[in-house]
Short mmCIF file of C-alpha atoms in Angstrom, two decimals:
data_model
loop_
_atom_site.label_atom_id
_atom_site.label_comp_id
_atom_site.label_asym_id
_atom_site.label_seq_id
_atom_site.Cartn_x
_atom_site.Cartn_y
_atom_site.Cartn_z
CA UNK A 62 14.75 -29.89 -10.53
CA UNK A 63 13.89 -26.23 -11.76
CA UNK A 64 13.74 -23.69 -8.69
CA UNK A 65 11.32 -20.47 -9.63
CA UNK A 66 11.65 -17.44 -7.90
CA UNK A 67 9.52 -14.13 -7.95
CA UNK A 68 10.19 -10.36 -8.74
CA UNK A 69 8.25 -7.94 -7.31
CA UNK A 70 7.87 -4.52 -8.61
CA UNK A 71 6.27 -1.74 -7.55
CA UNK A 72 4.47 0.33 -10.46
CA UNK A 73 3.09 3.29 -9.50
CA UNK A 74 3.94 7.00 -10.73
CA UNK A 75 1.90 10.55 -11.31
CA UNK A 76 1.08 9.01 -15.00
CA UNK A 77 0.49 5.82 -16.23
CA UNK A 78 -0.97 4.57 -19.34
CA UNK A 79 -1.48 0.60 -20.49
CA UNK A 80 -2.48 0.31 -24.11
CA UNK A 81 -5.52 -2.05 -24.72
CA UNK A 82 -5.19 -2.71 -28.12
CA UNK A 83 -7.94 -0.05 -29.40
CA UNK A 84 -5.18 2.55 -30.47
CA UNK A 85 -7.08 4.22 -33.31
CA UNK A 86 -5.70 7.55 -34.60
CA UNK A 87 -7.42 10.16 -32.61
CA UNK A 88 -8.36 7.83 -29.68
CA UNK A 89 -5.67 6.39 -27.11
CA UNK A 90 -6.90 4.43 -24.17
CA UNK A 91 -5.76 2.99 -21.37
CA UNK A 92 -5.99 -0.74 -19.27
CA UNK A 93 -7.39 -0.39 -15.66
CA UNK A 94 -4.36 -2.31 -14.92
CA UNK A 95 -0.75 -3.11 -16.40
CA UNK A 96 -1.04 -5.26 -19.47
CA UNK A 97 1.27 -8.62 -19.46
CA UNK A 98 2.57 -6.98 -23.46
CA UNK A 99 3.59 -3.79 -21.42
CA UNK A 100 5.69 -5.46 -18.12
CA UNK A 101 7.08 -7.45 -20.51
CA UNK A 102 8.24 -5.01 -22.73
CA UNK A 103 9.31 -2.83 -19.71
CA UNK A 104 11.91 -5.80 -18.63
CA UNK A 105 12.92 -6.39 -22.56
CA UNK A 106 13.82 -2.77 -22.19
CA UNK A 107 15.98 -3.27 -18.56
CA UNK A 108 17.51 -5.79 -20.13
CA UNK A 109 18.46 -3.58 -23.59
CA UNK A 110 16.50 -6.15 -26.03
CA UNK A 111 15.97 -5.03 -29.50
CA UNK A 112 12.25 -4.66 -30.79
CA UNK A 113 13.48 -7.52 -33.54
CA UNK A 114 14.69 -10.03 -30.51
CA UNK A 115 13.04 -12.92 -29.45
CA UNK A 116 11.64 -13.06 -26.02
CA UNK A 117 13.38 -16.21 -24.74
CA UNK A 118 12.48 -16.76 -21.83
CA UNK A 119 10.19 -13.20 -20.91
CA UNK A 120 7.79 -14.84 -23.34
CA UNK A 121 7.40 -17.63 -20.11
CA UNK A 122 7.59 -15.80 -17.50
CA UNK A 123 4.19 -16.02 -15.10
CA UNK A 124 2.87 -12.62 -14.30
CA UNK A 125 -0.14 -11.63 -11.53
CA UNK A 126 -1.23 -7.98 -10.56
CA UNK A 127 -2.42 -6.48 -7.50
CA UNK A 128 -4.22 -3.55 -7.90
CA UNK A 129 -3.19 -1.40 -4.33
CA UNK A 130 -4.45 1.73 -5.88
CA UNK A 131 -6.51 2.29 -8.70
CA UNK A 132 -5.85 5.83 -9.41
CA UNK A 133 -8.07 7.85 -11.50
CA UNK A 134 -8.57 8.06 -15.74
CA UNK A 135 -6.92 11.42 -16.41
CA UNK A 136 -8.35 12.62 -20.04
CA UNK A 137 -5.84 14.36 -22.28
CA UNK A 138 -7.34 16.46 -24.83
CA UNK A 139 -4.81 17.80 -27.96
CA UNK A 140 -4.47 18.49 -31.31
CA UNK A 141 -2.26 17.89 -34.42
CA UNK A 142 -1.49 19.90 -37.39
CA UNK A 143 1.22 20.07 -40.08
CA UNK A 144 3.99 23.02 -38.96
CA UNK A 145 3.91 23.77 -42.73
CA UNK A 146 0.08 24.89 -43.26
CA UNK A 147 -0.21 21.92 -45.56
CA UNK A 148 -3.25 19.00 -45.15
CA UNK A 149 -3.10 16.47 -42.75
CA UNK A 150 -2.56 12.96 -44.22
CA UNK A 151 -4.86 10.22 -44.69
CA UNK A 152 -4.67 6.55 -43.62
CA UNK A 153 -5.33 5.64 -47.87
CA UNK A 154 -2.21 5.01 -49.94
CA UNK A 155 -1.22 5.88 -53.59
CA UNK A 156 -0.14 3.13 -55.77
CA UNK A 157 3.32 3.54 -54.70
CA UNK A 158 2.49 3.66 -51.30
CA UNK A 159 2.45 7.04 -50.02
CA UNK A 160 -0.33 8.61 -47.56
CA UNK A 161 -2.51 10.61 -49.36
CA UNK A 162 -3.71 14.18 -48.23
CA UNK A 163 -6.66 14.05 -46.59
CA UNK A 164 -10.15 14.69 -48.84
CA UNK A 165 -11.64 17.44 -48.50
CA UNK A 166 -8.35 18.53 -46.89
CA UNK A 167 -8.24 18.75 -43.00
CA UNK A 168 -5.20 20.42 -41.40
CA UNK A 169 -5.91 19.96 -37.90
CA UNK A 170 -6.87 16.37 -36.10
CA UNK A 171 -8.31 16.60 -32.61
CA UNK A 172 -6.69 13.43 -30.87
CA UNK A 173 -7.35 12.07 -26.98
CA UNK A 174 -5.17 10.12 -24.66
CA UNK A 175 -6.28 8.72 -21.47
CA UNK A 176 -3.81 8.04 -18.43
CA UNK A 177 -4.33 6.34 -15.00
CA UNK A 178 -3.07 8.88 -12.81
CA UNK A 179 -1.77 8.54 -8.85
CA UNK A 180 -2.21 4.71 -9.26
CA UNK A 181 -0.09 2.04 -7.54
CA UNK A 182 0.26 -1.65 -8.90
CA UNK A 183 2.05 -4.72 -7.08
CA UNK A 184 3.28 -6.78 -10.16
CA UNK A 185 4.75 -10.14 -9.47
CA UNK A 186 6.86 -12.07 -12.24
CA UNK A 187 7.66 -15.55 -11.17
CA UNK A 188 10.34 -17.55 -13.52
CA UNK A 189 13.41 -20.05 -13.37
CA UNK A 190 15.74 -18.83 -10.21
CA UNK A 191 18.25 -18.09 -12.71
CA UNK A 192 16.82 -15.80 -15.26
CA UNK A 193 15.02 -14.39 -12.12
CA UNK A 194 18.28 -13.23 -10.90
CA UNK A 195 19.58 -11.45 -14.10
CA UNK A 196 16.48 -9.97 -14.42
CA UNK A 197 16.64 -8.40 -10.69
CA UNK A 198 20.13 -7.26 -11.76
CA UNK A 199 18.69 -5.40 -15.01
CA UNK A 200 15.34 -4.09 -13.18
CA UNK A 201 17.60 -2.28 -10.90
CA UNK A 202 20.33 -1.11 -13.90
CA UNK A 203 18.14 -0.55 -16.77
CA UNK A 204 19.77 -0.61 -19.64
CA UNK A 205 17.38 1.58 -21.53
CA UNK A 206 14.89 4.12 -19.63
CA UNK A 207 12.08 2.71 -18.39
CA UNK A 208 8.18 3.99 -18.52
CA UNK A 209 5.09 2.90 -17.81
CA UNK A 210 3.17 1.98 -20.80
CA UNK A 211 4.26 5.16 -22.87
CA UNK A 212 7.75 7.00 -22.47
CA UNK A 213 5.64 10.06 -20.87
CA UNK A 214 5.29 7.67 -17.86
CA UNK A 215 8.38 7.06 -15.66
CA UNK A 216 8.17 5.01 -12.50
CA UNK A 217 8.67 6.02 -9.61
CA UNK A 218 10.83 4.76 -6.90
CA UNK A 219 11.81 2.33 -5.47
CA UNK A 220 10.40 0.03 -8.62
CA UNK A 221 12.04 -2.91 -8.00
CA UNK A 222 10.76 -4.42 -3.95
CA UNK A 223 12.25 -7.88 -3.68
CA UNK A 224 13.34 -10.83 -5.22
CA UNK A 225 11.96 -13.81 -3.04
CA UNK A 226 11.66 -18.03 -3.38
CA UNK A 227 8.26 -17.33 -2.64
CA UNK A 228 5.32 -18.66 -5.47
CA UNK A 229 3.74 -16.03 -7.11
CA UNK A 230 0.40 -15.56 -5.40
CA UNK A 231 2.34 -15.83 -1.65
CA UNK A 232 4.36 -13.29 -2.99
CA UNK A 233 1.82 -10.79 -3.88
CA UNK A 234 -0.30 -11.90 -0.75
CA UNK A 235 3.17 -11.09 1.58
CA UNK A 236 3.65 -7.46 0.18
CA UNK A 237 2.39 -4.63 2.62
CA UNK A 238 0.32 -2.45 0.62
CA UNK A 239 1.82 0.20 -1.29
CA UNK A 240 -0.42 3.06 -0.62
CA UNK A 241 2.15 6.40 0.75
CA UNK A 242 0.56 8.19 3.85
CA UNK A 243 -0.53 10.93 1.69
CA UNK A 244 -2.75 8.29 -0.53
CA UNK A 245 -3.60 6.65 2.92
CA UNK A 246 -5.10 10.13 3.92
CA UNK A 247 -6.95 10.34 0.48
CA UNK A 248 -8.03 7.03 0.71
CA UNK A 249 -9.33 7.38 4.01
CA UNK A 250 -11.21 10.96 2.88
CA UNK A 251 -12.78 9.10 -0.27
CA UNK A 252 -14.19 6.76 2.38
CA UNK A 253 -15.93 8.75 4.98
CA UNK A 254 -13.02 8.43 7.17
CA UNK A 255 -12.69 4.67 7.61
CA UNK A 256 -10.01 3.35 9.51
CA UNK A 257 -10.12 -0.93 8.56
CA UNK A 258 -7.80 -2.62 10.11
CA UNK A 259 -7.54 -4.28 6.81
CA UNK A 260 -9.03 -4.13 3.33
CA UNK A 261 -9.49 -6.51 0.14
CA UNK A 262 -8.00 -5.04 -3.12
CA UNK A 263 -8.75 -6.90 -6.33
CA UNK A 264 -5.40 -9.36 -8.25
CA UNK A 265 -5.03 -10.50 -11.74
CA UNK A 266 -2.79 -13.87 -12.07
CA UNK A 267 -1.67 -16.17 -15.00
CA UNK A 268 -3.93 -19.20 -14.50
CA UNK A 269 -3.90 -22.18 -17.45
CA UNK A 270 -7.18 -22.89 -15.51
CA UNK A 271 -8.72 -19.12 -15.21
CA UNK A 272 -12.14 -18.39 -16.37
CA UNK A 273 -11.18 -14.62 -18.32
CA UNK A 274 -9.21 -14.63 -21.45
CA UNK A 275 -6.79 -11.77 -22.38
CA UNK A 276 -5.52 -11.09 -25.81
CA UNK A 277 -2.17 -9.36 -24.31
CA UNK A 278 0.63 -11.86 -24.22
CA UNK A 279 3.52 -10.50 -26.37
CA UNK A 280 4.71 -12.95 -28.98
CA UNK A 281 6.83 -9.82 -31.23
CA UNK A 282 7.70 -6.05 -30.62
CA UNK A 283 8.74 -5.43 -34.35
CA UNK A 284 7.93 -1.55 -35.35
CA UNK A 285 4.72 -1.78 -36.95
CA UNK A 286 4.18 -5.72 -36.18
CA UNK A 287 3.49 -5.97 -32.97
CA UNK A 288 1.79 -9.23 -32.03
CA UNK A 289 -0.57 -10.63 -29.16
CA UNK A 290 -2.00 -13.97 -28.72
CA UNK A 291 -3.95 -14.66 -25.70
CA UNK A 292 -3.69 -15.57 -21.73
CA UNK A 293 -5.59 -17.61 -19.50
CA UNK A 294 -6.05 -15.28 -15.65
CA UNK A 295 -8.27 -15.81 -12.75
CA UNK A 296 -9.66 -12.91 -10.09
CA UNK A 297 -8.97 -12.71 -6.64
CA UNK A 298 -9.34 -10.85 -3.88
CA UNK A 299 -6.10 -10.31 -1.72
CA UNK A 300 -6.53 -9.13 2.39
CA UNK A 301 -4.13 -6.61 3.34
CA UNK A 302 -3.25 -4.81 6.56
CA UNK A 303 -4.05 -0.80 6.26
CA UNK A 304 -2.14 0.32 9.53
CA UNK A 305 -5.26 2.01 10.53
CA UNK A 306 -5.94 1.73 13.66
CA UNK A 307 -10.36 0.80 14.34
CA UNK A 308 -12.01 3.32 16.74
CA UNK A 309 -12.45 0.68 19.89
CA UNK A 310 -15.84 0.98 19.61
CA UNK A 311 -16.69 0.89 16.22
CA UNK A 312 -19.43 -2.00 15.97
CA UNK A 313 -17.94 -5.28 14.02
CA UNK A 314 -19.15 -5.20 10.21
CA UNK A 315 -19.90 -1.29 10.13
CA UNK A 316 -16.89 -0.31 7.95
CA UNK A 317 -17.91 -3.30 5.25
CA UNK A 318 -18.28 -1.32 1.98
CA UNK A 319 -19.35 -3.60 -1.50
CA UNK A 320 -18.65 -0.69 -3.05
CA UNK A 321 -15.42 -0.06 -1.95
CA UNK A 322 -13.30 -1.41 -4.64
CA UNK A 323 -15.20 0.53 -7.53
CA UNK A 324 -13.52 3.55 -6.15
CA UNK A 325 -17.29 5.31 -5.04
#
């Protein structure tokens, strides 16, 4: 009998950024959330993988995501020119495959990138006990520096939180929520001063059965071949204690917000 266990890490830095898959040349966007391609690609890199490695056993691993706090899209604005005064090249090849200069010539690009910025994400990866263990062991001794989506994005710590026997959605459900006092205090400013004595934030878990499709599970990391196929994930919403403590009198049902969770 196979025993699974659970790693839970705690994501959450000034910068973030989780490619979507729309990377055009002057356009880089961001996921609302970590992307399954990027966590697993963060613990190839703890465990000093090569791009030209198979996954093994990362390729299996079950992955859910608790969004604790959504942070806000941070807009990046730069450009990109040639040190040398000379055009900018163009996406079209020559015969013998070399860019060509761009026509009529352009020698500066404007280009965007998008971050998440003060976010906080619960990520749960639940996989045989053993590999679980190793991976614990190389979360918390990275071989190779770790980053958030891009190598502009370090985490923060502490990044790895436990290693438990727990199933995945107990495990994200047992976590207290990872909001510091200061984001408490901004929290509690962005929401007319409410003090729940709990809230619902919104998870993302691997479900065969889930009803949303996601075209981010890794299959390769090769330089210029990167490939996806897709996931199966259902929605929840997970209940967790704030600390706050209610004013006594505060009426039952008069802090309920439907709003809440779109960040308004």
């Amino acid at each position: 009998m196979t025993t699974t266990a659970t790693l839970l890490l705690r994501l959450a830095a000034p910068l973030q950024s989780w490619g979507d898959h729309r990377a055009v040349l002057d356009a880089r966007h961001t996921a609302a959330q970590p992307t399954k391609s990027g966590v697993i690609g963060l613990l190839a890199a703890a465990l000093g993988r090569d791009r030209d490695e198979p996954l093994g056993q990362l390729a299996d691993l079950t992955m859910g995501v608790r969004v604790d706090l959504p942070g806000t899209l941070l807009r990046d604005y730069h450009t990109v020119s040639d040190h040398r005064g000379v055009p900018l090249l163009s996406a079209n090849l020559t015969a013998k495959g070399r860019q060509k200069p761009t026509s009529k010539p352009r020698y500066i690009q404007p280009t965007e990138r998008f971050y998440l910025q003060d976010a906080a994400f619960l990520v749960g990866v639940n996989g045989p006990a053993d590999f679980m263990k190793d991976l614990t062991a190389a979360a918390k001794a990275p071989a190779c520096l770790l980053s958030l989506g891009r190598r502009s994005c370090p985490p923060t710590y502490p990044f790895v939180l436990s290693l438990t026997d727990s199933p995945l959605i107990e495990a994200l459900t047992e976590q207290d929520w990872l909001a510091s006092p200061h984001a408490r205090t901004v929290w509690q400013r962005r929401n007319h001063s409410a003090a729940p004595a709990a809230i619902d934030v919104p998870a993302t878990i691997d479900d065969p059965d889930g009803d949303t499709v996601l075209g981010d599970q890794p299959t390769s990391y090769l330089l210029g071949r990167n490939r996806h196929t897709t996931r199966r994930v259902t929605h929840r919403l997970i209940t967790l204690s704030t600390g706050f403590t209610p004013a006594p009198d505060t009426p039952a049902g008069e802090e309920h917000d439907p709003l809440a969770l779109l960040g308004w």
